[in-house]
Amino acid sequence: MSAESAQGRGRAAARFDVDGLLADRGTRIVVCCGAGGVGKTTTAAAMGVRAAEAGRDAVVITVDPARRLAQSMGLRELDNTPRPVELPETGRGAVPGSLHAMMLDMKRTFDEIVEAHADPERARQILANPFYQSLSSSFSGTQEYMAMEKLGQLRESGDWDLIIVDTPPSRSALDFLDAPERLGRFLDSRLIRILGAPPATGAFRVLGAGVGMVTGVIAKIVGAQVLKDVQSFVAAFDAVFGGFQERAERTYRLLQERGTGFVVVAAPEDDALREAEFFIERLRDDRMPLAGIVLNRVHRTAVPDLPEQAATAAAAELDRLGDHALAAAALRLHAEQARVQDREQWLMDRLAAAHPEVPAAEVPARPEDVHDLVGLAEIGRALGEG
Ligand SMILES: Nc1ncnc2c1ncn2[C@@H]1O[C@H](COP(=O)(O)OP(=O)(O)OP(=O)(O)O)[C@@H](O)[C@H]1O
Ligand SMILES: [Mg+2]
């Protein structure tokens, strides 16, 4: 949508210049976040294609992409390594930049940290530990944390001009920013410390006999074997833990830097927009740089100047005249589309009025899912046009 028509419809917010963000060499990290199913993965991948078209060497970290989309990007396995994406030529010839993509394998990333921080014998013990295995694949927030961890790794490697991060669907907007701290807090919690402390040292010495009783009760509840697993896990993990917390903090600070831009993705629906507002406010509270909001799957009628009521009235008139069933049906279809469009516009205007400081770009709803590079390039173009 052009700036004029945006103003014409009374938007208070500025247009989000996605092309400007992607072409700016100062932009080093873009994080796409938002509610479940709104198009985070699609937007992240489409921005990767668009950035390559603008001459950037970009890498996209995706989380759980749909199978067909992953295949079209040449992603066949979860191996935690960025793979080159073969971009088709555009109308202007070969793409000047490049795109790599990877699917985040949460457990593999967790394992890599352990391997990087513990000596080989201790790493082997941790990786084989059943408690570690369930923690690394199921702890709530681990996926969010691992996306951040991978981002930190890629940034530190210095190999990437632009890193675009897709984030997992979070039921709560808070999960994503809280994940590093929550994981740290969990591993550092009194309970884990107490359970993990070897007898006669640490917490046991301080707390005395009471702890023996506590662990006895816990052993009854969770089972002696689980308790043993936890204890040996914590003992082995201690060496690794300090680095973990420190890395989480470093990545958190990296996100606050000028070279980072958060993009909140939303659909023009009541719930999704409310959740988007929550993200906007949370990012502001955490002083994370918000680049703009992408309103994805916006419906537009082919005849924007024909209002719903006029179309409905005209259809009724044609019914009365008789013999115009097809035209009347087309008018009714248009009336329905106009109704959807008005409703979406009303919701988007409400968001713009509440957050006029946040620029917004609109991406039209396509008749089909986005599952190939051509589709991604089209979404990229729509993003660029705002
Ligand atoms: N503008 C669009 N037009 C049509 N289909 C779209 C559009 N954007 C996304 N989709 C489709 O919507 C579905 C959900 O998109 P996507 O996987 O990007 O969402 P997500 O926010 O990453 O979801 P999740 O929270 O589950 O990770 C996909 O099938 C995708 O192809
Ligand atoms: Mg996704």
Short mmCIF file of C-alpha atoms and ligand atoms in Angstrom, two decimals:
data_model
loop_
_atom_site.label_atom_id
_atom_site.label_comp_id
_atom_site.label_asym_id
_atom_site.label_seq_id
_atom_site.Cartn_x
_atom_site.Cartn_y
_atom_site.Cartn_z
CA MET A 1 0.00 0.00 0.00
CA SER A 2 1.38 3.45 -0.90
CA ALA A 3 1.95 6.13 1.70
CA GLU A 4 -0.83 8.29 0.21
CA SER A 5 -3.47 5.60 0.32
CA ALA A 6 -2.30 4.73 3.83
CA GLN A 7 -2.92 8.31 4.87
CA GLY A 8 -6.12 8.33 2.89
CA ARG A 9 -7.44 5.54 5.11
CA GLY A 10 -6.46 7.48 8.18
CA ARG A 11 -3.56 5.40 9.49
CA ALA A 12 -1.76 7.27 12.20
CA ALA A 13 1.36 5.08 11.99
CA ALA A 14 4.21 5.51 9.52
CA ARG A 15 5.00 2.98 6.80
CA PHE A 16 7.53 0.35 7.85
CA ASP A 17 10.39 0.60 5.35
CA VAL A 18 11.40 -3.08 5.30
CA ASP A 19 13.71 -2.59 2.28
CA GLY A 20 15.47 0.23 4.10
CA LEU A 21 16.01 -1.97 7.14
CA LEU A 22 17.35 -4.89 5.09
CA ALA A 23 19.58 -2.81 2.81
CA ASP A 24 21.13 -0.88 5.71
CA ARG A 25 24.57 -2.43 6.27
CA GLY A 26 24.28 -1.40 9.90
CA THR A 27 21.44 -3.93 10.35
CA ARG A 28 23.09 -7.15 11.50
CA ILE A 29 20.26 -9.03 13.23
CA VAL A 30 16.53 -9.13 12.54
CA VAL A 31 14.27 -11.09 14.91
CA CYS A 32 10.74 -12.00 13.80
CA CYS A 33 8.41 -12.57 16.70
CA GLY A 34 4.67 -12.79 17.19
CA ALA A 35 1.80 -15.06 18.11
CA GLY A 36 1.42 -18.62 16.78
CA GLY A 37 0.59 -19.14 13.11
CA VAL A 38 0.68 -15.49 12.02
CA GLY A 39 3.52 -15.93 9.51
CA LYS A 40 6.78 -15.53 11.46
CA THR A 41 8.61 -18.27 9.57
CA THR A 42 7.28 -17.06 6.21
CA THR A 43 8.24 -13.45 6.97
CA ALA A 44 11.72 -14.39 8.18
CA ALA A 45 12.39 -16.50 5.07
CA ALA A 46 10.91 -13.87 2.74
CA MET A 47 13.07 -11.18 4.32
CA GLY A 48 16.08 -13.43 3.74
CA VAL A 49 15.27 -13.66 0.03
CA ARG A 50 14.65 -9.91 -0.15
CA ALA A 51 17.92 -9.14 1.65
CA ALA A 52 19.87 -11.34 -0.79
CA GLU A 53 18.20 -9.49 -3.67
CA ALA A 54 19.45 -6.27 -2.08
CA GLY A 55 23.01 -7.63 -2.06
CA ARG A 56 23.25 -8.85 1.53
CA ASP A 57 24.79 -12.17 2.56
CA ALA A 58 22.06 -13.37 4.84
CA VAL A 59 21.36 -16.43 6.96
CA VAL A 60 17.91 -17.36 8.24
CA ILE A 61 17.51 -19.46 11.37
CA THR A 62 14.10 -21.09 11.06
CA VAL A 63 12.19 -22.96 13.71
CA ASP A 64 9.99 -25.79 12.58
CA PRO A 65 9.26 -24.64 9.02
CA ALA A 66 6.48 -26.42 7.11
CA ARG A 67 7.96 -29.40 5.27
CA ARG A 68 7.37 -28.11 1.75
CA LEU A 69 8.85 -24.72 2.56
CA ALA A 70 11.90 -26.37 4.13
CA GLN A 71 12.34 -28.56 1.04
CA SER A 72 12.08 -25.61 -1.30
CA MET A 73 14.88 -23.94 0.64
CA GLY A 74 17.02 -27.05 0.35
CA LEU A 75 16.63 -27.92 4.05
CA ARG A 76 16.38 -31.66 4.32
CA GLU A 77 17.74 -32.44 7.75
CA LEU A 78 18.01 -30.91 11.15
CA ASP A 79 21.76 -30.59 11.35
CA ASN A 80 22.14 -27.12 12.79
CA THR A 81 24.33 -25.98 9.91
CA PRO A 82 23.38 -23.15 7.56
CA ARG A 83 22.86 -24.50 4.03
CA PRO A 84 23.04 -22.40 0.86
CA VAL A 85 19.66 -21.65 -0.73
CA GLU A 86 19.62 -21.62 -4.51
CA LEU A 87 17.79 -18.46 -5.43
CA PRO A 88 16.20 -18.24 -8.87
CA GLU A 89 17.21 -15.28 -11.02
CA THR A 90 15.00 -12.25 -10.74
CA GLY A 91 13.87 -10.05 -13.61
CA ARG A 92 17.07 -8.11 -13.05
CA GLY A 93 19.38 -11.11 -13.50
CA ALA A 94 21.32 -13.09 -10.90
CA VAL A 95 20.72 -12.24 -7.25
CA PRO A 96 23.64 -10.06 -6.08
CA GLY A 97 23.73 -11.34 -2.50
CA SER A 98 23.31 -14.80 -1.01
CA LEU A 99 21.04 -16.69 1.33
CA HIS A 100 21.73 -19.54 3.71
CA ALA A 101 19.11 -21.21 5.85
CA MET A 102 19.08 -23.63 8.72
CA MET A 103 16.49 -25.37 10.82
CA LEU A 104 17.12 -25.08 14.49
CA ASP A 105 17.61 -28.38 16.22
CA MET A 106 17.05 -27.55 19.82
CA LYS A 107 18.60 -30.67 21.32
CA ARG A 108 21.63 -30.51 19.03
CA THR A 109 22.27 -26.89 20.03
CA PHE A 110 22.03 -27.84 23.71
CA ASP A 111 24.45 -30.72 23.14
CA GLU A 112 26.89 -28.45 21.35
CA ILE A 113 27.03 -26.08 24.30
CA VAL A 114 27.75 -28.94 26.65
CA GLU A 115 30.47 -30.25 24.32
CA ALA A 116 32.01 -26.79 24.03
CA HIS A 117 32.10 -26.18 27.77
CA ALA A 118 32.85 -29.50 29.41
CA ASP A 119 35.83 -31.79 29.03
CA PRO A 120 35.08 -34.84 26.86
CA GLU A 121 34.49 -37.26 29.74
CA ARG A 122 32.17 -34.92 31.58
CA ALA A 123 30.36 -34.03 28.34
CA ARG A 124 29.79 -37.73 27.74
CA GLN A 125 28.33 -38.13 31.22
CA ILE A 126 25.99 -35.18 30.76
CA LEU A 127 24.80 -36.21 27.31
CA ALA A 128 24.07 -39.75 28.50
CA ASN A 129 22.15 -38.56 31.54
CA PRO A 130 18.40 -39.28 31.26
CA PHE A 131 17.50 -36.13 33.18
CA TYR A 132 19.61 -34.05 30.80
CA GLN A 133 18.00 -35.75 27.82
CA SER A 134 14.51 -34.86 28.95
CA LEU A 135 15.54 -31.36 29.98
CA SER A 136 17.20 -30.62 26.66
CA SER A 137 14.23 -31.69 24.61
CA SER A 138 11.24 -30.72 26.69
CA PHE A 139 11.95 -27.97 29.19
CA SER A 140 9.51 -25.18 28.47
CA GLY A 141 11.45 -22.24 27.13
CA THR A 142 14.37 -24.36 25.91
CA GLN A 143 13.44 -23.79 22.29
CA GLU A 144 13.31 -20.03 22.75
CA TYR A 145 16.56 -20.14 24.61
CA MET A 146 18.25 -22.26 21.97
CA ALA A 147 17.18 -19.89 19.18
CA MET A 148 18.97 -17.14 21.09
CA GLU A 149 21.96 -19.36 21.75
CA LYS A 150 22.30 -20.19 18.06
CA LEU A 151 21.99 -16.53 17.20
CA GLY A 152 24.83 -15.72 19.61
CA GLN A 153 26.99 -18.43 18.03
CA LEU A 154 26.41 -17.26 14.46
CA ARG A 155 27.02 -13.64 15.41
CA GLU A 156 30.26 -14.50 17.19
CA SER A 157 31.51 -16.53 14.22
CA GLY A 158 31.62 -13.25 12.28
CA ASP A 159 30.72 -15.13 9.08
CA TRP A 160 27.37 -13.47 8.53
CA ASP A 161 26.52 -10.08 7.18
CA LEU A 162 22.87 -10.33 8.26
CA ILE A 163 21.22 -12.89 10.56
CA ILE A 164 17.45 -13.25 10.46
CA VAL A 165 15.90 -15.20 13.30
CA ASP A 166 12.51 -16.87 13.25
CA THR A 167 11.14 -17.58 16.71
CA PRO A 168 9.05 -20.48 17.99
CA PRO A 169 5.35 -20.03 18.59
CA SER A 170 5.04 -18.77 22.12
CA ARG A 171 1.70 -18.91 23.77
CA SER A 172 2.83 -16.07 25.94
CA ALA A 173 4.81 -13.20 24.54
CA LEU A 174 6.93 -13.32 27.63
CA ASP A 175 8.38 -16.75 26.93
CA PHE A 176 10.72 -15.52 24.30
CA LEU A 177 12.59 -12.82 26.21
CA ASP A 178 12.36 -14.63 29.50
CA ALA A 179 13.75 -17.90 28.25
CA PRO A 180 17.44 -17.35 29.00
CA GLU A 181 16.71 -16.07 32.45
CA ARG A 182 14.16 -18.75 33.18
CA LEU A 183 16.49 -21.54 32.17
CA GLY A 184 19.27 -19.98 34.21
CA ARG A 185 16.97 -19.58 37.18
CA PHE A 186 15.82 -23.17 36.92
CA LEU A 187 19.35 -24.55 36.81
CA ASP A 188 20.35 -22.24 39.62
CA SER A 189 17.30 -22.90 41.77
CA ARG A 190 17.68 -23.92 45.37
CA LEU A 191 15.94 -27.20 44.74
CA ILE A 192 18.33 -28.22 41.99
CA ARG A 193 21.31 -27.02 44.02
CA ILE A 194 20.19 -28.96 47.05
CA LEU A 195 19.40 -32.08 45.08
CA GLY A 196 22.64 -31.87 43.21
CA ALA A 197 24.95 -31.08 46.11
CA PRO A 198 27.11 -34.04 47.02
CA PRO A 199 26.66 -35.10 50.68
CA ALA A 200 28.70 -33.25 53.30
CA THR A 201 29.45 -30.31 51.04
CA GLY A 202 27.70 -27.16 49.86
CA ALA A 203 24.07 -26.92 50.70
CA PHE A 204 24.16 -30.12 52.68
CA ARG A 205 26.70 -28.76 55.12
CA VAL A 206 24.81 -25.48 55.51
CA LEU A 207 21.38 -26.98 55.86
CA GLY A 208 22.40 -30.05 57.78
CA ALA A 209 20.24 -33.07 58.36
CA GLY A 210 17.01 -31.42 57.14
CA VAL A 211 18.14 -31.78 53.56
CA GLY A 212 18.55 -35.50 53.84
CA MET A 213 14.94 -35.67 54.81
CA VAL A 214 13.88 -33.41 51.95
CA THR A 215 15.73 -35.45 49.38
CA GLY A 216 14.31 -38.59 50.93
CA VAL A 217 10.79 -37.30 50.41
CA ILE A 218 11.58 -36.17 46.85
CA ALA A 219 13.10 -39.54 46.10
CA LYS A 220 9.82 -41.14 47.18
CA ILE A 221 7.83 -38.80 44.97
CA VAL A 222 9.91 -38.75 41.79
CA GLY A 223 11.65 -42.06 42.25
CA ALA A 224 15.16 -42.80 43.44
CA GLN A 225 16.53 -43.29 39.94
CA VAL A 226 15.31 -39.89 38.72
CA LEU A 227 16.80 -38.26 41.80
CA LYS A 228 20.10 -39.98 41.14
CA ASP A 229 20.02 -38.78 37.53
CA VAL A 230 19.37 -35.23 38.65
CA GLN A 231 22.15 -35.37 41.19
CA SER A 232 24.74 -36.67 38.79
CA PHE A 233 23.52 -34.28 36.12
CA VAL A 234 23.91 -31.24 38.34
CA ALA A 235 27.31 -32.40 39.55
CA ALA A 236 28.53 -32.77 35.98
CA PHE A 237 26.74 -29.69 34.72
CA ASP A 238 28.23 -27.36 37.31
CA ALA A 239 31.31 -26.73 35.21
CA VAL A 240 29.18 -25.79 32.24
CA PHE A 241 26.61 -23.75 34.06
CA GLY A 242 28.57 -20.53 34.61
CA GLY A 243 29.21 -20.20 30.89
CA PHE A 244 25.56 -20.79 30.16
CA GLN A 245 24.27 -17.91 32.21
CA GLU A 246 26.99 -15.59 30.93
CA ARG A 247 26.20 -16.43 27.30
CA ALA A 248 22.51 -15.82 27.85
CA GLU A 249 23.26 -12.39 29.23
CA ARG A 250 25.61 -11.58 26.38
CA THR A 251 23.03 -12.54 23.77
CA TYR A 252 20.39 -10.51 25.59
CA ARG A 253 22.64 -7.44 25.41
CA LEU A 254 23.41 -8.15 21.75
CA LEU A 255 19.70 -7.93 21.06
CA GLN A 256 19.55 -4.46 22.56
CA GLU A 257 22.29 -3.14 20.28
CA ARG A 258 21.68 -0.72 17.43
CA GLY A 259 22.35 -3.32 14.73
CA THR A 260 19.34 -5.37 15.87
CA GLY A 261 15.77 -4.86 14.66
CA PHE A 262 12.78 -6.71 16.06
CA VAL A 263 9.88 -7.26 13.71
CA VAL A 264 6.52 -8.09 15.28
CA VAL A 265 4.43 -10.17 12.89
CA ALA A 266 0.66 -10.13 13.29
CA ALA A 267 -2.47 -10.99 11.38
CA PRO A 268 -5.29 -8.43 11.19
CA GLU A 269 -7.42 -10.32 13.68
CA ASP A 270 -8.48 -9.27 17.11
CA ASP A 271 -6.50 -11.80 19.16
CA ALA A 272 -3.36 -11.62 17.04
CA LEU A 273 -3.31 -7.82 17.23
CA ARG A 274 -3.81 -7.82 20.97
CA GLU A 275 -0.90 -10.20 21.27
CA ALA A 276 1.13 -7.93 18.96
CA GLU A 277 0.49 -5.02 21.31
CA PHE A 278 1.73 -7.14 24.15
CA PHE A 279 4.95 -7.81 22.19
CA ILE A 280 5.36 -4.13 21.37
CA GLU A 281 5.05 -3.19 25.01
CA ARG A 282 7.28 -5.98 26.22
CA LEU A 283 10.03 -5.05 23.76
CA ARG A 284 9.79 -1.44 24.89
CA ASP A 285 10.01 -2.44 28.57
CA ASP A 286 13.11 -4.53 27.83
CA ARG A 287 14.57 -1.72 25.71
CA MET A 288 14.78 -3.93 22.63
CA PRO A 289 14.88 -2.06 19.31
CA LEU A 290 11.55 -2.50 17.53
CA ALA A 291 11.92 -1.92 13.78
CA GLY A 292 8.24 -2.26 12.90
CA ILE A 293 5.19 -4.44 12.65
CA VAL A 294 4.25 -6.65 9.71
CA LEU A 295 0.52 -7.09 9.22
CA ASN A 296 0.36 -10.34 7.31
CA ARG A 297 -2.55 -11.90 5.39
CA VAL A 298 -4.41 -8.65 4.86
CA HIS A 299 -7.45 -9.02 2.57
CA ARG A 300 -8.07 -6.51 -0.17
CA THR A 301 -10.98 -6.41 -2.59
CA ALA A 302 -10.42 -5.89 -6.29
CA VAL A 303 -12.88 -2.96 -6.23
CA PRO A 304 -11.92 -0.88 -3.20
CA ASP A 305 -14.32 1.98 -4.02
CA LEU A 306 -17.52 -0.08 -3.87
CA PRO A 307 -18.75 -0.21 -0.26
CA GLU A 308 -20.37 -3.28 1.23
CA GLN A 309 -23.85 -1.77 1.55
CA ALA A 310 -23.89 -0.48 -2.02
CA ALA A 311 -22.92 -3.91 -3.36
CA THR A 312 -25.56 -5.65 -1.24
CA ALA A 313 -28.22 -3.17 -2.36
CA ALA A 314 -27.22 -3.57 -6.01
CA ALA A 315 -27.40 -7.37 -5.69
CA ALA A 316 -30.91 -7.10 -4.25
CA GLU A 317 -31.90 -4.81 -7.09
CA LEU A 318 -30.58 -7.32 -9.67
CA ASP A 319 -32.53 -10.11 -7.92
CA ARG A 320 -35.66 -7.99 -8.24
CA LEU A 321 -35.07 -7.45 -11.95
CA GLY A 322 -34.42 -11.17 -12.41
CA ASP A 323 -32.14 -12.93 -14.90
CA HIS A 324 -28.92 -11.51 -13.39
CA ALA A 325 -28.02 -14.29 -10.97
CA LEU A 326 -24.33 -14.36 -11.82
CA ALA A 327 -23.84 -10.60 -11.45
CA ALA A 328 -25.81 -10.63 -8.19
CA ALA A 329 -23.62 -13.45 -6.84
CA ALA A 330 -20.46 -11.51 -7.80
CA LEU A 331 -21.76 -8.44 -6.00
CA ARG A 332 -22.56 -10.48 -2.89
CA LEU A 333 -19.08 -11.99 -2.95
CA HIS A 334 -17.64 -8.51 -3.21
CA ALA A 335 -19.85 -7.34 -0.33
CA GLU A 336 -18.44 -10.10 1.85
CA GLN A 337 -14.85 -9.20 0.90
CA ALA A 338 -15.56 -5.53 1.56
CA ARG A 339 -16.93 -6.43 4.99
CA VAL A 340 -13.75 -8.40 5.85
CA GLN A 341 -11.58 -5.57 4.56
CA ASP A 342 -13.44 -2.95 6.62
CA ARG A 343 -13.19 -5.06 9.73
CA GLU A 344 -9.44 -5.63 9.24
CA GLN A 345 -8.87 -1.94 8.54
CA TRP A 346 -10.75 -0.99 11.67
CA LEU A 347 -8.56 -3.34 13.75
CA MET A 348 -5.34 -2.07 12.12
CA ASP A 349 -6.37 1.55 12.64
CA ARG A 350 -7.03 0.81 16.28
CA LEU A 351 -3.51 -0.60 16.66
CA ALA A 352 -2.02 2.37 14.78
CA ALA A 353 -3.87 4.80 17.05
CA ALA A 354 -2.60 3.00 20.15
CA HIS A 355 0.99 2.82 18.86
CA PRO A 356 1.54 5.60 16.31
CA GLU A 357 5.28 5.34 16.95
CA VAL A 358 5.45 1.83 15.45
CA PRO A 359 5.72 1.77 11.63
CA ALA A 360 3.65 -0.89 9.89
CA ALA A 361 3.88 -2.82 6.60
CA GLU A 362 1.00 -4.80 5.11
CA VAL A 363 1.33 -8.08 3.25
CA PRO A 364 -1.71 -9.30 1.29
CA ALA A 365 -3.27 -12.68 1.96
CA ARG A 366 -2.41 -14.99 -0.90
CA PRO A 367 -4.91 -17.52 -2.16
CA GLU A 368 -2.42 -20.29 -1.39
CA ASP A 369 0.12 -21.16 1.26
CA VAL A 370 3.67 -19.97 0.73
CA HIS A 371 5.72 -23.06 0.01
CA ASP A 372 8.35 -22.19 -2.57
CA LEU A 373 11.01 -19.62 -3.36
CA VAL A 374 8.82 -17.84 -5.88
CA GLY A 375 6.17 -17.38 -3.19
CA LEU A 376 8.77 -16.16 -0.73
CA ALA A 377 10.13 -13.66 -3.24
CA GLU A 378 6.59 -12.35 -3.77
CA ILE A 379 6.05 -11.95 -0.06
CA GLY A 380 9.45 -10.23 0.06
CA ARG A 381 8.33 -7.81 -2.63
CA ALA A 382 5.09 -7.11 -0.79
CA LEU A 383 7.10 -6.44 2.37
CA GLY A 384 9.33 -4.04 0.45
CA GLU A 385 6.35 -2.18 -0.93
CA GLY A 386 4.89 -2.03 2.57
N1 LIG B 1 0.55 -13.75 3.20
C1 LIG B 1 0.20 -15.05 3.23
N2 LIG B 1 -0.74 -15.51 2.35
C2 LIG B 1 -1.12 -16.80 2.39
N3 LIG B 1 -0.62 -17.72 3.22
C3 LIG B 1 0.32 -17.32 4.11
C4 LIG B 1 0.78 -15.97 4.15
N4 LIG B 1 1.71 -15.88 5.14
C5 LIG B 1 1.82 -17.12 5.67
N5 LIG B 1 1.00 -17.99 5.06
C6 LIG B 1 0.80 -19.42 5.37
O1 LIG B 1 0.30 -19.50 6.69
C7 LIG B 1 0.81 -20.64 7.37
C8 LIG B 1 1.50 -20.21 8.66
O2 LIG B 1 2.63 -19.42 8.33
P1 LIG B 1 3.99 -19.56 9.15
O3 LIG B 1 4.40 -20.98 9.28
O4 LIG B 1 4.97 -18.62 8.55
O5 LIG B 1 3.51 -19.00 10.57
P2 LIG B 1 4.32 -19.01 11.93
O6 LIG B 1 3.95 -17.74 12.64
O7 LIG B 1 5.74 -19.26 11.69
O8 LIG B 1 3.64 -20.25 12.65
P3 LIG B 1 4.15 -20.99 14.00
O9 LIG B 1 3.76 -20.05 15.11
O10 LIG B 1 3.37 -22.26 14.00
O11 LIG B 1 5.62 -21.16 13.88
C9 LIG B 1 1.75 -21.31 6.38
O12 LIG B 1 1.06 -22.34 5.76
C10 LIG B 1 2.08 -20.21 5.37
O13 LIG B 1 2.38 -20.73 4.09
MG MG B 2 7.03 -20.77 12.49
#
